[in-house]
Amino acid sequence: MTNTVYIATSLDGLIAGKDDNLDWLHDIPNPQNDDLGFSAFMDSVDALVMGRNTFEVVLSFGIDWPYSKPVYVLSNSLTSLPAELEGKVFIVNGPLEQVLDDIHQQGRHNLYIDGGNVIQQFLQHDLIDTLIITTIPVLLGAGTPLFGELIQPLKFRHVSAEPLLDYIVKNTYTRQR
């Protein structure tokens, strides 16, 4: 069972700019429209766990639902979902360990953890096994940080660094326990 973060950050460790701006993610030339390994990563997971804010951002893109895997939205305030997402998206809440137990009992063991608040909560509970962080060479100066306060330091081992598109680097780290 693995909980994996797969995310892009700016050089200053932000996952969104001011006012949740994500435009900077699309500034790198990508003439072949390479997905940079995202499809292969998605093939390796059983489901996604994201927060309400991330869920609402995805909905705001105005595209068809982009995930073929089940998506669990951690939220204490969300009470309903769009009808077209029935059977694709599930609202969950409660202690993270219980949420994970419930998801695992459904046969979903390799999870993609997404969204700033959710990632920080999982890290605070030492529930992240792998970090895959793609660094975009831009300094945003302000916005949403990937990392927050921790109860204690968490040590990770660097597994690989993959340069992509002559601009960015995808680093993979695994939790040392």
Coordinates of N, CA, C and O in Angstrom, one line a residue:
M1 N 0.9 -1.2 0.0 CA 0.0 0.0 0.0 C 0.9 1.2 0.0 O 1.8 1.4 0.8
T2 N 0.6 2.1 -0.9 CA 1.4 3.3 -1.0 C 0.5 4.6 -1.2 O -0.5 4.5 -1.9
N3 N 0.9 5.6 -0.6 CA 0.3 6.9 -0.7 C 1.4 7.8 -1.4 O 2.4 8.1 -0.8
T4 N 1.0 8.3 -2.6 CA 2.0 9.0 -3.4 C 1.5 10.4 -3.7 O 0.4 10.6 -4.2
V5 N 2.4 11.4 -3.6 CA 2.1 12.7 -4.0 C 2.8 12.9 -5.4 O 3.9 12.5 -5.5
Y6 N 2.1 13.4 -6.3 CA 2.6 13.7 -7.7 C 2.2 15.1 -8.0 O 1.0 15.4 -8.2
I7 N 3.1 16.0 -8.0 CA 2.7 17.5 -8.0 C 3.8 18.3 -8.6 O 5.0 17.9 -8.6
A8 N 3.5 19.5 -9.1 CA 4.5 20.4 -9.6 C 4.6 21.6 -8.6 O 3.6 22.0 -8.0
T9 N 5.8 22.1 -8.5 CA 6.0 23.3 -7.7 C 6.8 24.3 -8.4 O 7.6 23.9 -9.3
S10 N 6.8 25.5 -8.0 CA 7.7 26.6 -8.4 C 9.0 26.4 -7.7 O 9.1 25.5 -6.8
L11 N 10.0 27.1 -8.1 CA 11.3 27.0 -7.5 C 11.2 27.4 -6.0 O 12.0 26.8 -5.2
D12 N 10.3 28.2 -5.6 CA 10.1 28.6 -4.2 C 9.1 27.7 -3.5 O 8.6 28.1 -2.4
G13 N 8.8 26.6 -4.1 CA 8.0 25.6 -3.4 C 6.5 25.8 -3.3 O 5.8 25.3 -2.5
L14 N 6.0 26.6 -4.2 CA 4.6 26.9 -4.3 C 3.8 26.0 -5.3 O 4.4 25.7 -6.3
I15 N 2.6 25.6 -5.0 CA 1.8 24.8 -5.9 C 0.8 25.6 -6.6 O 0.1 25.1 -7.5
A16 N 0.6 26.9 -6.2 CA -0.3 27.8 -6.8 C 0.2 29.2 -6.5 O 0.7 29.4 -5.4
G17 N 0.0 30.1 -7.4 CA 0.4 31.5 -7.2 C -0.7 32.2 -6.4 O -1.7 31.6 -5.9
K18 N -0.6 33.6 -6.4 CA -1.6 34.4 -5.7 C -3.0 34.1 -6.4 O -3.1 33.9 -7.5
D19 N -4.0 34.1 -5.5 CA -5.4 33.9 -5.9 C -5.5 32.5 -6.6 O -6.3 32.4 -7.6
D20 N -4.7 31.5 -6.2 CA -4.8 30.2 -6.7 C -4.5 30.1 -8.2 O -4.9 29.2 -8.9
N21 N -3.7 31.0 -8.7 CA -3.3 31.1 -10.1 C -2.4 29.9 -10.5 O -1.4 29.6 -9.8
L22 N -2.8 29.2 -11.6 CA -2.0 28.1 -12.1 C -1.4 28.3 -13.5 O -0.9 27.4 -14.1
D23 N -1.6 29.5 -14.0 CA -1.1 29.8 -15.4 C 0.4 29.5 -15.6 O 0.8 29.0 -16.6
W24 N 1.2 29.7 -14.6 CA 2.6 29.4 -14.6 C 3.0 28.0 -15.0 O 4.0 27.7 -15.5
L25 N 2.0 27.1 -14.7 CA 2.3 25.6 -15.0 C 2.3 25.4 -16.5 O 2.9 24.4 -17.0
H26 N 1.8 26.3 -17.3 CA 1.7 26.1 -18.8 C 2.7 27.0 -19.6 O 2.6 27.1 -20.8
D27 N 3.6 27.6 -18.9 CA 4.6 28.5 -19.5 C 5.8 27.7 -20.2 O 6.5 28.3 -21.0
I28 N 6.0 26.5 -19.9 CA 7.1 25.7 -20.4 C 6.7 25.2 -21.8 O 5.6 24.6 -22.0
P29 N 7.5 25.5 -22.8 CA 7.2 24.9 -24.2 C 7.2 23.4 -24.2 O 8.0 22.7 -23.6
N30 N 6.1 22.9 -24.7 CA 5.9 21.4 -24.8 C 5.2 21.1 -26.2 O 4.1 20.7 -26.2
P31 N 6.0 21.3 -27.2 CA 5.5 21.1 -28.6 C 4.9 19.8 -28.9 O 4.0 19.6 -29.7
Q32 N 5.3 18.7 -28.2 CA 4.8 17.4 -28.5 C 3.6 17.0 -27.6 O 3.1 15.9 -27.6
N33 N 3.3 18.0 -26.7 CA 2.2 17.7 -25.7 C 2.5 16.5 -24.9 O 1.6 15.7 -24.6
D34 N 3.8 16.3 -24.5 CA 4.2 15.2 -23.6 C 3.5 15.3 -22.3 O 3.5 16.4 -21.7
D35 N 3.0 14.2 -21.8 CA 2.4 14.2 -20.4 C 3.4 14.1 -19.3 O 3.0 14.0 -18.1
L36 N 4.6 13.9 -19.7 CA 5.8 13.9 -18.7 C 5.7 12.8 -17.7 O 6.1 12.9 -16.6
G37 N 5.0 11.7 -18.1 CA 4.9 10.5 -17.3 C 3.7 10.4 -16.5 O 3.5 9.4 -15.7
F38 N 2.8 11.3 -16.6 CA 1.6 11.3 -15.8 C 0.7 10.1 -16.1 O 0.1 9.5 -15.2
S39 N 0.5 9.7 -17.3 CA -0.3 8.6 -17.7 C 0.2 7.3 -17.1 O -0.5 6.5 -16.5
A40 N 1.5 7.1 -17.1 CA 2.2 6.0 -16.5 C 1.9 6.0 -15.0 O 1.7 4.9 -14.4
F41 N 2.1 7.1 -14.4 CA 1.8 7.2 -13.0 C 0.4 6.9 -12.7 O 0.1 6.1 -11.7
M42 N -0.6 7.4 -13.4 CA -2.0 7.1 -13.2 C -2.3 5.6 -13.3 O -3.1 5.1 -12.6
D43 N -1.6 5.0 -14.2 CA -1.8 3.5 -14.4 C -1.3 2.8 -13.1 O -1.8 1.6 -12.9
S44 N -0.5 3.4 -12.3 CA 0.1 2.7 -11.2 C -0.8 2.9 -9.9 O -0.5 2.3 -8.9
V45 N -1.8 3.7 -10.0 CA -2.6 4.0 -8.8 C -4.0 3.4 -8.9 O -4.5 3.2 -10.0
D46 N -4.6 3.1 -7.8 CA -6.0 2.6 -7.8 C -7.0 3.7 -7.6 O -8.2 3.4 -8.0
A47 N -6.7 4.8 -7.0 CA -7.6 5.8 -6.7 C -6.9 7.1 -6.4 O -5.7 7.1 -6.1
L48 N -7.7 8.2 -6.3 CA -7.1 9.5 -5.9 C -7.8 10.0 -4.6 O -9.0 9.7 -4.5
V49 N -7.1 10.6 -3.8 CA -7.6 11.3 -2.6 C -7.3 12.8 -2.8 O -6.1 13.1 -2.9
M50 N -8.3 13.6 -2.8 CA -8.0 15.1 -2.9 C -8.9 15.8 -2.0 O -9.9 15.3 -1.5
G51 N -8.6 17.1 -1.8 CA -9.5 17.9 -0.9 C -10.5 18.6 -1.8 O -10.5 18.6 -3.0
R52 N -11.4 19.3 -1.1 CA -12.6 20.0 -1.7 C -12.1 21.1 -2.6 O -12.6 21.3 -3.7
N53 N -11.1 21.8 -2.2 CA -10.5 22.9 -3.0 C -10.0 22.4 -4.3 O -10.3 23.0 -5.4
T54 N -9.2 21.4 -4.3 CA -8.7 20.8 -5.5 C -9.8 20.3 -6.4 O -9.8 20.5 -7.6
F55 N -10.7 19.6 -5.8 CA -11.9 19.1 -6.5 C -12.6 20.3 -7.3 O -12.9 20.2 -8.5
E56 N -12.8 21.4 -6.6 CA -13.5 22.5 -7.2 C -12.7 23.1 -8.3 O -13.2 23.6 -9.3
V57 N -11.3 23.1 -8.1 CA -10.5 23.7 -9.2 C -10.6 22.8 -10.4 O -10.7 23.3 -11.5
V58 N -10.6 21.5 -10.2 CA -10.7 20.6 -11.4 C -12.0 20.8 -12.1 O -12.1 20.9 -13.3
L59 N -13.1 21.0 -11.3 CA -14.4 21.2 -11.9 C -14.4 22.6 -12.7 O -15.1 22.7 -13.7
S60 N -13.7 23.5 -12.2 CA -13.7 24.9 -12.8 C -13.0 24.9 -14.2 O -13.1 25.8 -14.9
F61 N -12.2 23.8 -14.5 CA -11.6 23.8 -15.8 C -12.5 23.7 -17.0 O -12.2 23.9 -18.1
G62 N -13.8 23.3 -16.7 CA -14.8 23.3 -17.8 C -14.6 22.2 -18.8 O -14.9 22.4 -20.0
I63 N -14.0 21.1 -18.4 CA -13.7 20.0 -19.3 C -14.4 18.7 -18.7 O -14.9 18.7 -17.6
D64 N -14.4 17.7 -19.5 CA -15.0 16.4 -19.1 C -14.1 15.9 -17.9 O -12.9 16.3 -17.8
W65 N -14.7 15.2 -17.0 CA -14.0 14.7 -15.8 C -12.8 14.0 -16.2 O -12.9 13.0 -17.0
P66 N -11.6 14.4 -15.8 CA -10.4 13.9 -16.4 C -9.8 12.6 -15.8 O -8.9 12.0 -16.3
Y67 N -10.5 12.0 -14.8 CA -10.0 10.8 -14.1 C -10.8 9.6 -14.4 O -12.0 9.6 -14.2
S68 N -10.2 8.5 -14.7 CA -10.9 7.3 -14.9 C -10.9 6.4 -13.6 O -11.6 5.5 -13.5
K69 N -10.0 6.8 -12.7 CA -10.0 6.1 -11.4 C -10.9 6.8 -10.4 O -11.3 7.9 -10.5
P70 N -11.4 6.0 -9.4 CA -12.2 6.6 -8.4 C -11.5 7.8 -7.7 O -10.3 7.7 -7.4
V71 N -12.3 8.8 -7.4 CA -11.7 10.0 -6.7 C -12.5 10.1 -5.3 O -13.7 10.2 -5.3
Y72 N -11.7 10.2 -4.2 CA -12.3 10.4 -2.9 C -12.0 11.8 -2.5 O -10.8 12.2 -2.5
V73 N -13.0 12.6 -2.2 CA -12.8 14.0 -1.9 C -13.0 14.1 -0.4 O -14.1 13.9 0.2
L74 N -11.9 14.5 0.3 CA -11.9 14.8 1.7 C -12.6 16.1 2.0 O -12.1 17.1 1.6
S75 N -13.7 16.1 2.7 CA -14.4 17.3 2.9 C -15.4 17.2 4.1 O -16.1 16.2 4.2
N76 N -15.4 18.2 5.0 CA -16.4 18.2 6.0 C -17.6 19.1 5.6 O -18.6 19.1 6.3
S77 N -17.5 19.8 4.5 CA -18.5 20.7 4.1 C -19.3 20.3 2.9 O -20.4 20.7 2.7
L78 N -18.7 19.6 2.0 CA -19.3 19.1 0.8 C -20.4 18.1 1.1 O -20.1 17.1 1.8
T79 N -21.6 18.3 0.6 CA -22.7 17.4 0.9 C -23.2 16.7 -0.4 O -23.9 15.7 -0.2
S80 N -22.9 17.2 -1.5 CA -23.5 16.6 -2.8 C -22.5 16.8 -3.9 O -21.6 17.6 -3.8
L81 N -22.7 16.0 -4.9 CA -21.8 16.0 -6.1 C -22.7 16.2 -7.4 O -23.8 15.9 -7.4
P82 N -22.1 16.7 -8.4 CA -22.8 16.8 -9.7 C -23.2 15.4 -10.1 O -22.5 14.4 -9.9
A83 N -24.4 15.2 -10.6 CA -25.0 13.9 -11.0 C -24.1 13.1 -11.9 O -24.0 11.9 -11.8
E84 N -23.4 13.8 -12.8 CA -22.6 13.1 -13.8 C -21.3 12.5 -13.2 O -20.6 11.7 -13.8
L85 N -21.0 12.8 -11.9 CA -19.9 12.2 -11.2 C -20.3 11.1 -10.3 O -19.4 10.5 -9.6
E86 N -21.5 10.8 -10.3 CA -22.0 9.7 -9.4 C -21.3 8.4 -9.8 O -21.2 8.0 -11.0
G87 N -20.7 7.7 -8.8 CA -20.0 6.4 -9.1 C -18.6 6.7 -9.4 O -17.8 5.7 -9.6
K88 N -18.2 7.9 -9.6 CA -16.8 8.3 -10.0 C -16.1 9.0 -8.8 O -14.9 8.9 -8.7
V89 N -16.9 9.8 -8.1 CA -16.4 10.7 -7.0 C -17.1 10.3 -5.8 O -18.4 10.2 -5.8
F90 N -16.4 10.3 -4.6 CA -17.0 9.9 -3.4 C -16.6 10.9 -2.3 O -15.4 11.2 -2.2
I91 N -17.5 11.4 -1.5 CA -17.2 12.3 -0.4 C -16.8 11.5 0.8 O -17.5 10.5 1.1
V92 N -15.7 11.8 1.4 CA -15.2 11.1 2.6 C -14.8 12.1 3.6 O -14.4 13.2 3.3
N93 N -14.9 11.7 4.9 CA -14.4 12.6 6.0 C -14.2 11.7 7.2 O -14.5 10.5 7.2
G94 N -13.6 12.3 8.2 CA -13.2 11.6 9.4 C -11.7 11.6 9.6 O -11.0 12.1 8.8
P95 N -11.2 10.8 10.6 CA -9.8 10.7 10.8 C -9.1 10.0 9.6 O -9.7 9.1 9.0
L96 N -8.0 10.5 9.2 CA -7.3 10.0 8.0 C -7.1 8.5 8.0 O -7.3 7.9 7.0
E97 N -6.7 8.0 9.1 CA -6.4 6.6 9.2 C -7.7 5.8 8.9 O -7.7 4.8 8.2
Q98 N -8.9 6.3 9.4 CA -10.1 5.6 9.2 C -10.5 5.7 7.7 O -11.0 4.8 7.1
V99 N -10.4 6.9 7.1 CA -10.6 7.1 5.7 C -9.8 6.1 4.9 O -10.3 5.5 4.0
L100 N -8.5 6.0 5.2 CA -7.7 5.1 4.4 C -8.1 3.7 4.6 O -8.1 2.9 3.7
D101 N -8.4 3.3 5.8 CA -8.9 1.9 6.1 C -10.2 1.6 5.2 O -10.3 0.6 4.6
D102 N -11.1 2.6 5.2 CA -12.3 2.4 4.4 C -12.0 2.2 2.9 O -12.5 1.4 2.2
I103 N -11.1 3.1 2.4 CA -10.7 3.0 1.0 C -9.9 1.7 0.7 O -10.2 1.0 -0.3
H104 N -9.1 1.3 1.6 CA -8.3 0.0 1.4 C -9.3 -1.2 1.4 O -9.1 -2.2 0.7
Q105 N -10.3 -1.1 2.2 CA -11.3 -2.2 2.3 C -12.0 -2.4 1.0 O -12.6 -3.4 0.7
Q106 N -12.0 -1.3 0.2 CA -12.6 -1.4 -1.2 C -11.7 -1.9 -2.2 O -12.0 -1.9 -3.4
G107 N -10.5 -2.4 -1.8 CA -9.5 -2.9 -2.7 C -8.6 -1.9 -3.4 O -7.9 -2.2 -4.3
R108 N -8.6 -0.7 -2.9 CA -7.8 0.4 -3.4 C -6.6 0.7 -2.5 O -6.8 1.3 -1.4
H109 N -5.4 0.3 -2.9 CA -4.3 0.3 -2.0 C -3.2 1.3 -2.4 O -2.5 1.8 -1.5
N110 N -3.1 1.6 -3.7 CA -2.1 2.6 -4.1 C -2.8 3.9 -4.5 O -3.5 3.9 -5.5
L111 N -2.6 4.9 -3.7 CA -3.4 6.1 -3.8 C -2.5 7.3 -4.2 O -1.4 7.5 -3.7
Y112 N -3.1 8.1 -5.0 CA -2.6 9.4 -5.5 C -3.2 10.5 -4.5 O -4.4 10.7 -4.5
I113 N -2.3 11.1 -3.8 CA -2.8 12.1 -2.8 C -2.5 13.5 -3.4 O -1.4 13.8 -3.8
D114 N -3.6 14.3 -3.6 CA -3.5 15.6 -4.3 C -4.2 16.7 -3.5 O -5.2 16.5 -2.9
G115 N -3.6 17.9 -3.7 CA -4.2 19.1 -3.1 C -3.4 19.5 -1.9 O -3.0 18.7 -1.0
G116 N -3.1 20.8 -1.8 CA -2.2 21.3 -0.8 C -2.5 21.0 0.6 O -1.7 20.5 1.4
N117 N -3.8 21.2 1.0 CA -4.2 21.0 2.4 C -4.2 19.5 2.7 O -3.7 19.0 3.8
V118 N -4.6 18.7 1.8 CA -4.7 17.2 2.0 C -3.2 16.6 2.1 O -2.9 15.8 3.0
I119 N -2.3 17.1 1.2 CA -0.9 16.6 1.3 C -0.3 17.0 2.6 O 0.3 16.2 3.3
Q120 N -0.6 18.2 3.1 CA 0.0 18.6 4.4 C -0.6 17.8 5.5 O 0.1 17.4 6.4
Q121 N -1.9 17.5 5.5 CA -2.5 16.7 6.5 C -1.9 15.3 6.5 O -1.6 14.7 7.6
F122 N -1.7 14.7 5.3 CA -1.1 13.4 5.2 C 0.3 13.4 5.7 O 0.7 12.4 6.4
L123 N 1.1 14.4 5.4 CA 2.4 14.5 5.9 C 2.4 14.7 7.5 O 3.3 14.1 8.1
Q124 N 1.5 15.5 8.0 CA 1.5 15.7 9.4 C 1.2 14.3 10.2 O 1.6 14.1 11.3
H125 N 0.5 13.4 9.5 CA 0.2 12.1 10.1 C 1.2 11.0 9.6 O 1.0 9.8 9.8
D126 N 2.2 11.4 8.9 CA 3.3 10.5 8.4 C 2.6 9.4 7.5 O 2.9 8.3 7.7
L127 N 1.8 9.8 6.6 CA 1.1 8.9 5.7 C 1.5 9.0 4.3 O 0.8 8.4 3.4
I128 N 2.6 9.6 4.0 CA 3.1 9.7 2.6 C 4.3 8.8 2.4 O 5.2 8.9 3.2
D129 N 4.2 7.9 1.4 CA 5.3 7.0 1.1 C 6.3 7.5 0.1 O 7.5 7.2 0.1
T130 N 5.7 8.2 -0.9 CA 6.5 8.7 -2.1 C 6.1 10.1 -2.4 O 4.9 10.4 -2.5
L131 N 7.1 10.9 -2.7 CA 6.9 12.2 -3.2 C 7.5 12.3 -4.6 O 8.7 12.0 -4.8
I132 N 6.7 12.7 -5.6 CA 7.1 12.9 -7.0 C 6.9 14.4 -7.2 O 5.7 14.8 -7.4
I133 N 7.9 15.2 -7.2 CA 7.8 16.7 -7.3 C 8.5 17.2 -8.6 O 9.7 17.0 -8.7
T134 N 7.7 17.7 -9.5 CA 8.3 18.3 -10.7 C 8.4 19.8 -10.4 O 7.5 20.5 -10.1
T135 N 9.7 20.3 -10.6 CA 10.0 21.7 -10.3 C 10.0 22.5 -11.6 O 10.7 22.2 -12.5
I136 N 9.2 23.5 -11.6 CA 9.1 24.5 -12.7 C 10.0 25.7 -12.4 O 9.9 26.2 -11.3
P137 N 10.9 26.1 -13.3 CA 11.8 27.1 -13.0 C 11.2 28.5 -13.0 O 11.5 29.3 -13.9
V138 N 10.4 28.8 -12.0 CA 9.8 30.1 -11.9 C 9.7 30.4 -10.4 O 9.5 29.5 -9.6
L139 N 10.0 31.7 -10.0 CA 9.7 32.1 -8.6 C 8.4 32.9 -8.6 O 8.3 33.9 -9.3
L140 N 7.5 32.4 -7.8 CA 6.2 33.1 -7.8 C 6.1 34.2 -6.7 O 5.3 35.1 -6.8
G141 N 6.9 34.0 -5.6 CA 7.0 35.0 -4.6 C 5.9 34.9 -3.5 O 6.1 35.3 -2.4
A142 N 4.7 34.5 -3.9 CA 3.6 34.3 -3.0 C 2.6 33.3 -3.6 O 2.5 33.2 -4.8
G143 N 1.9 32.7 -2.7 CA 0.9 31.7 -3.1 C 0.7 30.6 -2.1 O 0.9 30.8 -0.9
T144 N 0.4 29.4 -2.6 CA 0.1 28.3 -1.7 C 1.3 27.4 -1.7 O 1.7 26.8 -2.7
P145 N 1.9 27.2 -0.5 CA 3.1 26.3 -0.3 C 2.7 24.9 -0.4 O 1.6 24.5 0.1
L146 N 3.6 24.0 -0.9 CA 3.4 22.6 -0.8 C 3.5 22.1 0.6 O 2.6 21.3 1.0
F147 N 4.5 22.5 1.3 CA 4.7 22.0 2.7 C 4.3 23.0 3.7 O 4.3 24.2 3.5
G148 N 3.9 22.4 4.9 CA 3.5 23.2 6.1 C 4.2 22.7 7.3 O 5.2 21.9 7.2
E149 N 3.7 23.1 8.4 CA 4.3 22.6 9.7 C 4.2 21.1 9.9 O 3.2 20.5 9.5
L150 N 5.2 20.5 10.5 CA 5.1 19.1 10.9 C 5.4 19.0 12.4 O 6.0 19.8 13.0
I151 N 4.8 17.9 12.9 CA 5.1 17.6 14.3 C 6.5 17.2 14.6 O 7.1 17.6 15.6
Q152 N 7.1 16.5 13.6 CA 8.5 16.1 13.7 C 9.0 16.0 12.2 O 8.2 15.9 11.3
P153 N 10.3 16.1 12.1 CA 10.9 15.9 10.7 C 10.6 14.6 10.1 O 10.5 13.6 10.8
L154 N 10.4 14.6 8.8 CA 10.2 13.3 8.1 C 11.3 13.2 7.1 O 11.6 14.1 6.3
K155 N 12.0 12.1 7.1 CA 13.2 11.9 6.2 C 12.8 11.1 5.0 O 12.1 10.1 5.1
F156 N 13.2 11.6 3.9 CA 13.0 10.9 2.6 C 14.3 10.6 1.9 O 15.3 11.3 2.2
R157 N 14.4 9.6 1.1 CA 15.5 9.3 0.3 C 15.3 9.7 -1.1 O 14.2 9.4 -1.7
H158 N 16.3 10.3 -1.8 CA 16.1 10.7 -3.2 C 16.4 9.5 -4.0 O 17.4 8.8 -3.9
V159 N 15.4 9.2 -4.9 CA 15.5 8.0 -5.7 C 15.9 8.3 -7.2 O 16.7 7.6 -7.7
S160 N 15.4 9.4 -7.7 CA 15.7 9.8 -9.1 C 15.5 11.2 -9.4 O 14.7 11.9 -8.7
A161 N 16.2 11.7 -10.4 CA 16.0 13.1 -10.9 C 15.9 12.9 -12.4 O 16.8 12.4 -13.0
E162 N 14.8 13.4 -13.0 CA 14.6 13.2 -14.4 C 14.4 14.6 -15.1 O 13.4 15.3 -14.8
P163 N 15.3 15.1 -15.9 CA 15.1 16.3 -16.6 C 14.1 16.1 -17.7 O 14.1 15.1 -18.4
L164 N 13.2 17.1 -17.8 CA 12.1 17.1 -18.8 C 12.1 18.4 -19.6 O 12.1 19.4 -19.0
L165 N 11.9 18.3 -20.9 CA 11.6 19.4 -21.8 C 12.7 20.5 -21.7 O 12.5 21.6 -22.0
D166 N 13.9 20.1 -21.3 CA 15.1 21.0 -21.1 C 14.8 22.2 -20.2 O 15.5 23.2 -20.2
Y167 N 13.8 22.1 -19.3 CA 13.4 23.2 -18.4 C 13.1 22.7 -17.0 O 13.4 23.4 -16.1
I168 N 12.5 21.6 -16.9 CA 12.0 21.2 -15.6 C 12.7 19.9 -15.1 O 13.3 19.1 -15.9
V169 N 12.6 19.6 -13.8 CA 13.2 18.4 -13.2 C 12.1 17.7 -12.4 O 11.5 18.3 -11.5
K170 N 11.9 16.4 -12.6 CA 11.0 15.6 -11.8 C 11.9 14.8 -10.9 O 12.6 13.9 -11.3
N171 N 11.7 15.0 -9.6 CA 12.4 14.3 -8.5 C 11.5 13.4 -7.8 O 10.4 13.7 -7.5
T172 N 12.0 12.2 -7.5 CA 11.2 11.2 -6.8 C 12.0 10.9 -5.5 O 13.2 10.7 -5.4
Y173 N 11.2 10.9 -4.4 CA 11.7 10.6 -3.0 C 10.8 9.5 -2.4 O 9.6 9.5 -2.6
T174 N 11.5 8.7 -1.6 CA 10.7 7.7 -0.8 C 10.9 7.9 0.7 O 12.0 8.3 1.1
R175 N 9.9 7.7 1.4 CA 10.0 7.9 2.9 C 10.9 6.9 3.5 O 10.8 5.7 3.2
Q176 N 11.8 7.3 4.4 CA 12.7 6.5 5.1 C 12.0 6.2 6.5 O 11.8 7.1 7.2
R177 N 11.8 5.0 6.7 CA 11.1 4.6 8.0 C 12.0 3.8 8.9 O 12.8 3.0 8.4

